[in-house]
Coordinates of C-alpha atoms in Angstrom, one line a residue:
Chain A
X29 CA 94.0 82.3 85.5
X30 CA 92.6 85.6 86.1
X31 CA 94.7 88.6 87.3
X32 CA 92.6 92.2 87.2
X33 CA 94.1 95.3 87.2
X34 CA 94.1 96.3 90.9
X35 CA 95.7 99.3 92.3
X36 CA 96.6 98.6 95.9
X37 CA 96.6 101.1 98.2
X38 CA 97.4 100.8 101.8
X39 CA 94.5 102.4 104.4
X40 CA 94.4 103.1 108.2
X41 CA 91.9 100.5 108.2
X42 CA 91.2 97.7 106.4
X43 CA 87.5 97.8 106.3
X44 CA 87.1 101.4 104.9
X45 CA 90.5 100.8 102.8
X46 CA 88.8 97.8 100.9
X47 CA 85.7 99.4 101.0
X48 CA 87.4 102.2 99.0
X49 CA 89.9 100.1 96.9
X50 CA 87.2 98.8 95.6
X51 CA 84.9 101.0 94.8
X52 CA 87.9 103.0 92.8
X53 CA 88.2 100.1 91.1
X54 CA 85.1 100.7 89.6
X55 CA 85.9 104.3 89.0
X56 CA 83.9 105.7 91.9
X57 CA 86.7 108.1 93.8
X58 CA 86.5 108.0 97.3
X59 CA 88.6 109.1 100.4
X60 CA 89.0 106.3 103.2
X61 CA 87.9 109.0 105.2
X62 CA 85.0 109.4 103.2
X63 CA 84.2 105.5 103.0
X64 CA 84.9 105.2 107.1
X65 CA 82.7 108.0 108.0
X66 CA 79.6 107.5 105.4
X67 CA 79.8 103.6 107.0
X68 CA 79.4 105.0 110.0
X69 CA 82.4 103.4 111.4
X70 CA 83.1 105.1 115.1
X71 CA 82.1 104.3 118.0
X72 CA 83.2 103.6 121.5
X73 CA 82.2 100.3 124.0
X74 CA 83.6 99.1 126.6
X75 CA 82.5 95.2 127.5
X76 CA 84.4 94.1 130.8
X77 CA 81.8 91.0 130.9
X78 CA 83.2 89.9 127.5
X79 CA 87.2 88.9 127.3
X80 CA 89.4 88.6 124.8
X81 CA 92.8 87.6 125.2
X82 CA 92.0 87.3 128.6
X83 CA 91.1 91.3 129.4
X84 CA 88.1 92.9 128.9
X85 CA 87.0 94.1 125.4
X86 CA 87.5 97.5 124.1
X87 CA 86.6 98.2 120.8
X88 CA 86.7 102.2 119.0
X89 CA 84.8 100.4 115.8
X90 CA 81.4 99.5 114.7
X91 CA 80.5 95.8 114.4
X92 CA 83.0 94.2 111.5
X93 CA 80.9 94.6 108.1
X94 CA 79.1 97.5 108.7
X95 CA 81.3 100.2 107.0
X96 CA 80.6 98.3 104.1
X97 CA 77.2 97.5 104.0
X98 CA 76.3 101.0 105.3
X99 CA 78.4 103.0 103.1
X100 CA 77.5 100.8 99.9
X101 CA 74.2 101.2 101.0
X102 CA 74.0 105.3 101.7
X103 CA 76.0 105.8 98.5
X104 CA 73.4 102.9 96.0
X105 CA 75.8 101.0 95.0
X106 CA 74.5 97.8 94.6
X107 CA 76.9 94.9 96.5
X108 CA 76.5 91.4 96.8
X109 CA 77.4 90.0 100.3
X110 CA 77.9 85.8 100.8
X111 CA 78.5 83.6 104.1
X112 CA 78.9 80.1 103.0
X113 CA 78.4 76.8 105.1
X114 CA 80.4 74.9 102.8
X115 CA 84.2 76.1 102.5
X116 CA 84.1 74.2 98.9
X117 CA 81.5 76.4 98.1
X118 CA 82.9 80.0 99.1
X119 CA 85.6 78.7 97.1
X120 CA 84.1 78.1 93.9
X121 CA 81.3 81.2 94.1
X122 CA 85.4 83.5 94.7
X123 CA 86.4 81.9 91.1
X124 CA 83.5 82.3 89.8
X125 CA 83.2 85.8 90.4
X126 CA 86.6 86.8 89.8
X127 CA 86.5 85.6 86.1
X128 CA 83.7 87.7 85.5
X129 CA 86.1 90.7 86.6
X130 CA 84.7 91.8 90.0
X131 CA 87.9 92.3 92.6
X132 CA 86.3 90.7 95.9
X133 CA 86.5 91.7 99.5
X134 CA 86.8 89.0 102.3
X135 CA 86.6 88.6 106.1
X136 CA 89.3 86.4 107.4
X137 CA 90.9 85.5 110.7
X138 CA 94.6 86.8 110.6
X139 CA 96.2 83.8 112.9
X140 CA 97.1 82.0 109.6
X141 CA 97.9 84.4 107.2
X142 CA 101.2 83.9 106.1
X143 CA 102.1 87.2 104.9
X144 CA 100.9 88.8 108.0
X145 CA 103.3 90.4 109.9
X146 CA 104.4 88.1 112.7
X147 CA 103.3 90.4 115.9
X148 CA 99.9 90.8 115.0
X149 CA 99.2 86.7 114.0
X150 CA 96.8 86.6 116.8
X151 CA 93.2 84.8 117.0
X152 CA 91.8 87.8 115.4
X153 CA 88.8 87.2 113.0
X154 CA 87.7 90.7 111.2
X155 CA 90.4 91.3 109.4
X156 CA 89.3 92.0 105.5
X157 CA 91.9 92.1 102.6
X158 CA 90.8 91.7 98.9
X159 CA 91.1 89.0 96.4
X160 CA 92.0 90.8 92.6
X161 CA 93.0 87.5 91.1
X162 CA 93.9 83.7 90.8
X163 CA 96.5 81.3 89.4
X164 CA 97.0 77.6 89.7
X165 CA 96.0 77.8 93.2
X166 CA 97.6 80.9 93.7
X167 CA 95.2 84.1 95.3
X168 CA 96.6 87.5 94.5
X169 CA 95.9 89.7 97.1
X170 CA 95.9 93.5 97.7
X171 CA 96.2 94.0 101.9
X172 CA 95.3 97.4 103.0
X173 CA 97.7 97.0 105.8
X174 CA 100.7 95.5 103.8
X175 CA 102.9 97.6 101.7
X176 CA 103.0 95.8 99.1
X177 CA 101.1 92.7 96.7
X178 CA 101.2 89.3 98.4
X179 CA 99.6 86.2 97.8
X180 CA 97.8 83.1 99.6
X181 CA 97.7 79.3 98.4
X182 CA 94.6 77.9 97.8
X183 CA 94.3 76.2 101.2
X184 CA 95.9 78.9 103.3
X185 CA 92.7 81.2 101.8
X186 CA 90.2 78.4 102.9
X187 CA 91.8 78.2 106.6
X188 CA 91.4 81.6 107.1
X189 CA 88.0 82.5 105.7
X190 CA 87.2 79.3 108.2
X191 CA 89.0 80.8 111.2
X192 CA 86.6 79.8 114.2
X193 CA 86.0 81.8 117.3
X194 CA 84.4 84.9 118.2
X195 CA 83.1 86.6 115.0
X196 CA 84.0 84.2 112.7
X197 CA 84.5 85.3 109.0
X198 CA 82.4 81.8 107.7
X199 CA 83.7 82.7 104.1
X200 CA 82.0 85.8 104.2
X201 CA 82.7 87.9 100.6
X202 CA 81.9 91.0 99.6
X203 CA 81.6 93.4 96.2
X204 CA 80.2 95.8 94.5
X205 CA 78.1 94.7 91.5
X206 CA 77.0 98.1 90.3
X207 CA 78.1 101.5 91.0
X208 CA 75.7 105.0 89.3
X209 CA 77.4 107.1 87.3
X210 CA 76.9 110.4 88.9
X211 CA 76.7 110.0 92.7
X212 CA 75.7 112.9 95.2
X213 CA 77.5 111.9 98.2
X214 CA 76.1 114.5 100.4
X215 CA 73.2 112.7 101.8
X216 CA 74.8 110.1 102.8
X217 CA 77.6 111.8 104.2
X218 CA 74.9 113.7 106.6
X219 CA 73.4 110.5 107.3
X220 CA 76.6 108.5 108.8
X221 CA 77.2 111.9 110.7
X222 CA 74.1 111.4 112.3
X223 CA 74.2 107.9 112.8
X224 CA 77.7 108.3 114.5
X225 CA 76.7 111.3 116.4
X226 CA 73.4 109.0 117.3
X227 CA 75.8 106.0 118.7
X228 CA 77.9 108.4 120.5
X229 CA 75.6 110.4 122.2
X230 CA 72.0 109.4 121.6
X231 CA 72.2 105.5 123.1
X232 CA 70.9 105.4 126.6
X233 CA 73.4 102.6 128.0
X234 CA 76.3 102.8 130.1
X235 CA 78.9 101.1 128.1
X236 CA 78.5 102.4 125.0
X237 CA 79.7 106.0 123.1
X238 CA 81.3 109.0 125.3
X239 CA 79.6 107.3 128.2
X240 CA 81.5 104.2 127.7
X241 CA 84.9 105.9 128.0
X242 CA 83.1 107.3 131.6
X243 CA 82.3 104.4 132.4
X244 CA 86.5 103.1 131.5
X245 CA 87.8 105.8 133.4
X246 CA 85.6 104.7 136.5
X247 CA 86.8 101.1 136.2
X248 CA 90.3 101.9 135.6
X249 CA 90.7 103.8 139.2
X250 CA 89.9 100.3 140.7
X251 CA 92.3 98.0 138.8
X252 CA 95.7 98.6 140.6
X253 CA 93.8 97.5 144.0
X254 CA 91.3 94.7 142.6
X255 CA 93.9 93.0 140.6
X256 CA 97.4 94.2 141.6
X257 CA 99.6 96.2 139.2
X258 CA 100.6 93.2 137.1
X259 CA 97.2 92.5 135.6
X260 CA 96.3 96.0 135.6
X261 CA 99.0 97.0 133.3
X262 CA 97.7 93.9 131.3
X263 CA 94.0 95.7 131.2
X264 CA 95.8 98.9 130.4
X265 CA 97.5 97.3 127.4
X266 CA 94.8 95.6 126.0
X267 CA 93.5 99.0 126.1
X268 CA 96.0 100.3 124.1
X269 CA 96.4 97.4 121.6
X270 CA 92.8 98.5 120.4
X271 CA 93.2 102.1 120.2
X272 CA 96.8 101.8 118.7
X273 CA 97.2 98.8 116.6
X274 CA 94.7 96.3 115.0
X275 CA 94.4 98.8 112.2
X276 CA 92.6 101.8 113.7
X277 CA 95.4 104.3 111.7
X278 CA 96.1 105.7 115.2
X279 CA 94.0 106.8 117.9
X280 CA 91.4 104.5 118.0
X281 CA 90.0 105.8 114.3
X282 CA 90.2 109.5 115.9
X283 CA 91.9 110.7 113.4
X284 CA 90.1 109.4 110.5
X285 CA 87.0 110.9 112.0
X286 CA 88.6 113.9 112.0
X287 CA 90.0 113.8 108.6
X288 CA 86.7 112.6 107.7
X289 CA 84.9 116.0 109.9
X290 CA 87.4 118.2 107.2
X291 CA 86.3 117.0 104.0
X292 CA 82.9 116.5 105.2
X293 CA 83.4 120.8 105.7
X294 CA 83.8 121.5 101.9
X295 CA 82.0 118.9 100.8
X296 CA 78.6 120.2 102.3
X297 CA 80.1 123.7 102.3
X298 CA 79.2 124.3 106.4
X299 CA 82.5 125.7 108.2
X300 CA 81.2 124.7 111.5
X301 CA 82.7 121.6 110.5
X302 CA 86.2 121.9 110.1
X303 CA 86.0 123.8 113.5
X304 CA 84.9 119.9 114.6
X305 CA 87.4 118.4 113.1
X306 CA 89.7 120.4 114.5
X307 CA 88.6 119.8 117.8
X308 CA 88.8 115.9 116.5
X309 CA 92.1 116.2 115.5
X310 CA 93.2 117.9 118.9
X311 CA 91.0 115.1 120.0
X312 CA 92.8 112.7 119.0
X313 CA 96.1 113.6 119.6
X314 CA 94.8 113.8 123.6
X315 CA 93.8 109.7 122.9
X316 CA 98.0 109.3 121.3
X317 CA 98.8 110.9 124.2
X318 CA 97.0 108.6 126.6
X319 CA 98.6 105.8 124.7
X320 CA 101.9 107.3 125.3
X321 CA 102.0 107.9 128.9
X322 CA 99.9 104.4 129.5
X323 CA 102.3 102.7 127.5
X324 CA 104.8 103.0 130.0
X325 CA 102.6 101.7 132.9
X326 CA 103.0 98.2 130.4
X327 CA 107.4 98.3 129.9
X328 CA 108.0 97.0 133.0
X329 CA 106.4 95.2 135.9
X330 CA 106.6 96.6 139.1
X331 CA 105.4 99.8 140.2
X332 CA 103.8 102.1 137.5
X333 CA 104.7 104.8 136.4
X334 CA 101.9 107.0 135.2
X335 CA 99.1 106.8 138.1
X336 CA 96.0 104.7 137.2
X337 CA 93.6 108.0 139.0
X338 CA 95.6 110.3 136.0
X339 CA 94.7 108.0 132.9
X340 CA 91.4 107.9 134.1
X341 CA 91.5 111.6 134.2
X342 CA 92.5 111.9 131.1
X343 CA 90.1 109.6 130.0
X344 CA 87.1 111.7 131.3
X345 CA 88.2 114.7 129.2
X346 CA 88.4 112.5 126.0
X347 CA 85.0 111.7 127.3
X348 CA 84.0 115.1 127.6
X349 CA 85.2 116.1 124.5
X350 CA 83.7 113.6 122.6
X351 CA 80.2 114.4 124.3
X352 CA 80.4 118.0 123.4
X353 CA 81.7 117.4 119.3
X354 CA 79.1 114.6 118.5
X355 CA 76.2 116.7 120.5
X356 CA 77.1 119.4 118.2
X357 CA 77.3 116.8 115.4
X358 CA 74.0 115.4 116.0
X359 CA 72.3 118.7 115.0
X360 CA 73.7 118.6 111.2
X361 CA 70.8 119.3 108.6
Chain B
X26 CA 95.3 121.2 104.5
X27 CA 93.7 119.9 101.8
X28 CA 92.6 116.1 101.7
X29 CA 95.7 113.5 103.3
X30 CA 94.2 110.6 101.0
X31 CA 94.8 112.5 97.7
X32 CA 98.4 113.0 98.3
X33 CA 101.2 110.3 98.3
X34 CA 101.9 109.8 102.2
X35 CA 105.5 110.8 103.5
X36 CA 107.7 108.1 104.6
X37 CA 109.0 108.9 107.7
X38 CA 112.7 108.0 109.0
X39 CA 112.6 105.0 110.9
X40 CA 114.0 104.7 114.3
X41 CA 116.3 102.8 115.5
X42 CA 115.1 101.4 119.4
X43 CA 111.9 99.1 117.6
X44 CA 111.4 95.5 118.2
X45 CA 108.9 95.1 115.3
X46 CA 110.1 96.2 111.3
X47 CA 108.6 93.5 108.9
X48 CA 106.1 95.9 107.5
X49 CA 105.3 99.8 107.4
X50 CA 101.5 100.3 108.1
X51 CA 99.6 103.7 107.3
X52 CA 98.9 106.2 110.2
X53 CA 97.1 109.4 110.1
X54 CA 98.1 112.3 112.3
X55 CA 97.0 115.7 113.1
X56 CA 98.7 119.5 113.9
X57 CA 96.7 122.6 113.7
X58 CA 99.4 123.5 111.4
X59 CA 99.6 121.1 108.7
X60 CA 96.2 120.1 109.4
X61 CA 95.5 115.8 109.0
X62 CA 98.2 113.9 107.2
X63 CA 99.4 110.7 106.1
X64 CA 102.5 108.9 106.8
X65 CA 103.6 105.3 106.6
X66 CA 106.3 103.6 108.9
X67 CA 106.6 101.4 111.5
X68 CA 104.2 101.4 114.9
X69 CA 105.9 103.7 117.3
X70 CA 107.9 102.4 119.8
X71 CA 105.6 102.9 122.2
X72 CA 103.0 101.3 120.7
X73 CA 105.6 98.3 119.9
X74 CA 106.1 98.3 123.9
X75 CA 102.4 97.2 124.5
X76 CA 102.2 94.8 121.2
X77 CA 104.8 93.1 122.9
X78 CA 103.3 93.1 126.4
X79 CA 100.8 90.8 125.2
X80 CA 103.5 88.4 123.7
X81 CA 105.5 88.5 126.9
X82 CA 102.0 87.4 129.3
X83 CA 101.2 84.6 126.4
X84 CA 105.0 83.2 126.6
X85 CA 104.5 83.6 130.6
X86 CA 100.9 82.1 130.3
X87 CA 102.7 78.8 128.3
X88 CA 105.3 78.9 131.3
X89 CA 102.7 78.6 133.8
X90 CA 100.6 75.8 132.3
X91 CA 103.7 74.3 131.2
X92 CA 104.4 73.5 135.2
X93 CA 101.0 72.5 136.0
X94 CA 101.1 69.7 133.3
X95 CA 104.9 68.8 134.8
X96 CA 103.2 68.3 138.4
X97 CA 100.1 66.7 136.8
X98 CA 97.5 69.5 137.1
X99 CA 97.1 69.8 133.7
X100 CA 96.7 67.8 130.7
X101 CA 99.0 68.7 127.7
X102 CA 95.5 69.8 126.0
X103 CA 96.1 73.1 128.6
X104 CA 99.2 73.3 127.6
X105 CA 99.4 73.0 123.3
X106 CA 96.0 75.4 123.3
X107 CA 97.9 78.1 125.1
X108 CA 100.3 77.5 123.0
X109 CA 98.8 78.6 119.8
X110 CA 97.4 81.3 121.7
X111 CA 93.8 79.8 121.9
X112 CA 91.0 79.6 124.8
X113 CA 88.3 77.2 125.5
X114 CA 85.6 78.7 123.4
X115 CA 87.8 78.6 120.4
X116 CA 89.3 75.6 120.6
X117 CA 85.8 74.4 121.4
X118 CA 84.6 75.8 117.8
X119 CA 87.8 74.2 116.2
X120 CA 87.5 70.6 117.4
X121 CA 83.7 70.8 117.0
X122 CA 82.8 70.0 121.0
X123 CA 81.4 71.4 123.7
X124 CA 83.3 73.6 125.9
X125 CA 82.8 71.6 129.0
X126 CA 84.1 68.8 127.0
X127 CA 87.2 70.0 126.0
X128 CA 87.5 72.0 129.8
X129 CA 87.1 68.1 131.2
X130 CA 90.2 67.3 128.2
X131 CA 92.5 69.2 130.4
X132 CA 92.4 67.1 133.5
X133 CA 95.2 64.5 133.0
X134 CA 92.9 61.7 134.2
X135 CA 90.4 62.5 131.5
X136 CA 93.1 63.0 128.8
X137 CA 94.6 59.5 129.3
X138 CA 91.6 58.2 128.6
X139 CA 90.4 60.5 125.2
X140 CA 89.4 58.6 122.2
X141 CA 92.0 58.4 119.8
X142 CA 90.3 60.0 116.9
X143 CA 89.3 62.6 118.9
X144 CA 92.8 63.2 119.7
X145 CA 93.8 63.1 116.6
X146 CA 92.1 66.3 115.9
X147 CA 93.4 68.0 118.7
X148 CA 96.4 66.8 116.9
X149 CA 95.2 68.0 113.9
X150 CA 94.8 71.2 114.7
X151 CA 97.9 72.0 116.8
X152 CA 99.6 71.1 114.3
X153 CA 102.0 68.1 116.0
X154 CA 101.8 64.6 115.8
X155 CA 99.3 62.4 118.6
X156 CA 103.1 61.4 119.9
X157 CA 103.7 64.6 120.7
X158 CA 100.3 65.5 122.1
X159 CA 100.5 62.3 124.1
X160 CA 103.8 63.2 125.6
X161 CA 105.2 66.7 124.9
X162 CA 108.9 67.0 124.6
X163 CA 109.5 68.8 127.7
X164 CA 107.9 65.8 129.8
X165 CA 111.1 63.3 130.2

């Protein structure tokens, strides 16, 4: 039986809300914005070679793991980070290391979580939640995106840290070992500036960063004619569902950015920073609005109602936007 | 404006018109007035309108196969893996195959001649009995 103090706090995210659950849990205060942004955690790609749930892949995030890693990294905190063949294993090393009183962060698929609210138990394989204690088979878990405590059985835990599939968690845990004393978080905070900036703007490949969302827009135009309105309010909604829901706070993690931008501003004491996040914020609130007018093209089948040619335009001045904030971004000493 | 993760978020009223209220999640938002904020509450309607739009094409996706196994077009491998909302590469990873295997598991002819431990973990993993995987219930 072990059950550590934990404070749970729900986050936008669950990545960057575990990543700062527990590192306050070892007394190092962080923002989620703060833990999003130092790991780096924006981007933008657009894959219509790769489906999920049979529509092409959006995705506003960085690769699941690296807000973690990256931030942990930037900030030197030491972390220990585990995949394990054996689910016996991954089981025993989670024991072990909660008895010696680290709170431990894991990647799991969400289709069989119990306490997962019902509309989003989907095949979906990087959501990460944290493990703060044990009982008689009983895991005590602290969920970024439930409201309150919940808890798993023994082999519940071990189906979903072996969810198979497309990114597949393979038991992966993750904690901080050690975390300094007196922390200057302002190099690191200019570094996942630059690397975001860098993935927006500085990557020469169509998909990817404010191109990406181009390169959307362009495709969108198409969809009504090359797959008839059904399935191109499907595409649409898929879309959406990854800007709006699997934890991205809203926005597609715009807003977080931008929340991020703000603090960065004082942090580092250079206004010309809050005037980004600003532009962020207003930013974002152009991707909610996307959302809201594309949302209607998925109520009802038949004809839509918002024009495919105006989403995309929208879309091109979210691009534009973007372009112009992260170039500016990119220049931060 | 100040930092939104240092104060205690603001819970908003919840509306009435949603589909979806088993949990409040955490959004941010933005006005040039109060600057970025917290609140937590239930996905927007909107929003609930599209979560929903994927539910409505799997249940219609089931429907489909559903008729292809009832006209023998389809084994009832098709039809259990749409029902819990997997495709062929997953399923593939699940039963431990190869993807062309478990593609040639959905022609009926194939399927009525699968080794039974291997349908036993199809089985297995859709949760029903070989019975039911042998002849699902809405086959008469």
């Amino acid at each position: 039986m072990v059950k550590l103090e934990f404070e749970h706090r729900q986050a936008g995210h669950c990545e960057s809300g575990v990543t700062r659950n527990l590192l306050n849990y070892h007394g190092f205060r962080i923002t989620e914005p703060m833990a999003f942004g130092i790991g780096a955690g924006l981007f933008f790609s657009y894959l219509p070679f790769l489906k999920m749930q049979h529509a092409p892949t959006t995705s506003f995030r960085v690769w699941p793991g690296q807000v973690f890693d990256r931030a942990t990294k930037e900030l030197g905190v030491k972390a220990a980070i585990h995949t394990f063949r054996n689910p016996k294993d991954s089981m025993d090393k989670l024991n072990e290391v909660l008895e010696q009183g680290y709170p431990v962060g894991l990647q799991v698929g969400t289709f069989h979580l119990p306490f997962f609210p019902p509309e989003y138990r989907m095949h979906y394989n990087m959501h990460n939640m944290i493990v703060y204690g044990h009982n008689n088979g009983t895991y005590f878990i602290s969920d970024t995106l439930m409201e309150n405590l919940v808890e798993i059985t023994y082999e519940d835990l071990v189906r979903v840290r072996y969810a198979k599939g497309a990114f597949a968690p393979q038991g992966r845990m993750y904690y901080p070992t050690f975390v300094p004393k007196d922390i200057d978080i302002r190099p690191a905070v200019i570094k996942g500036i630059r690397k975001t900036a860098n993935n927006m703007v500085g990557i020469p490949f169509p998909l990817i960063g404010a191109k990406g969302i181009r390169y959307l827009a362009g495709r969108m135009r198409k969809w009504e004619k090359n797959l008839g309105p059904e399935k191109a309010s499907y595409y649409l909604g898929q879309v959406l569902r990854m800007e709006e829901e699997v934890g991205t706070a809203g926005a597609g993690f715009r807003f977080i950015y931008g929340a991020f931008l703000e603090e960065a501003s004082t942090l580092l004491n250079q206004p010309w920073l809050r005037e980004l996040s600003i532009e962020m914020g207003d930013n974002a609130n152009k991707w909610r609005e996307f959302s809201y007018l594309g949302s209607r093209n998925c109520k009802k089948r038949g004809k839509p109602e918002q024009s495919y040619d105006f989403l995309a335009d929208m879309l091109l001045e979210i691009a534009n936007r973007e372009e112009k904030i992260f170039k500016k971004l990119a220049l931060i000493k | 404006m100040g930092n939104p993760d240092n104060k205690a978020p603001d819970k908003v009223t919840d509306d009435k018109d949603l589909i979806y209220t088993y949990n409040r999640e955490l959004f941010y938002h933005f006005d040039r007035e109060k600057g970025f904020t917290q609140a937590v509450h239930y996905q927007n309607p909107d929003n609930q309108v599209i979560i929903k739009q994927s539910w409505d094409a799997a249940e219609q996706r089931l429907e489909e196969v559903k008729q292809l196994v009832l006209i023998g077009k389809a084994s009832p491998v098709a039809y259990y893996m749409e029902k819990i909302l997997m495709e062929v590469p997953m399923l593939a990873a699940y039963m431990e195959i190869s993807k062309w295997r478990v593609k040639r598991h959905m022609k009926p002819g194939v399927f009525k001649k699968i080794k039974p431990e291997i349908l036993a973990r199809y089985a297995e993993i859709f949760e029903i009995s070989v019975d039911q995987l042998r002849k699902p219930d809405f086959i008469k």
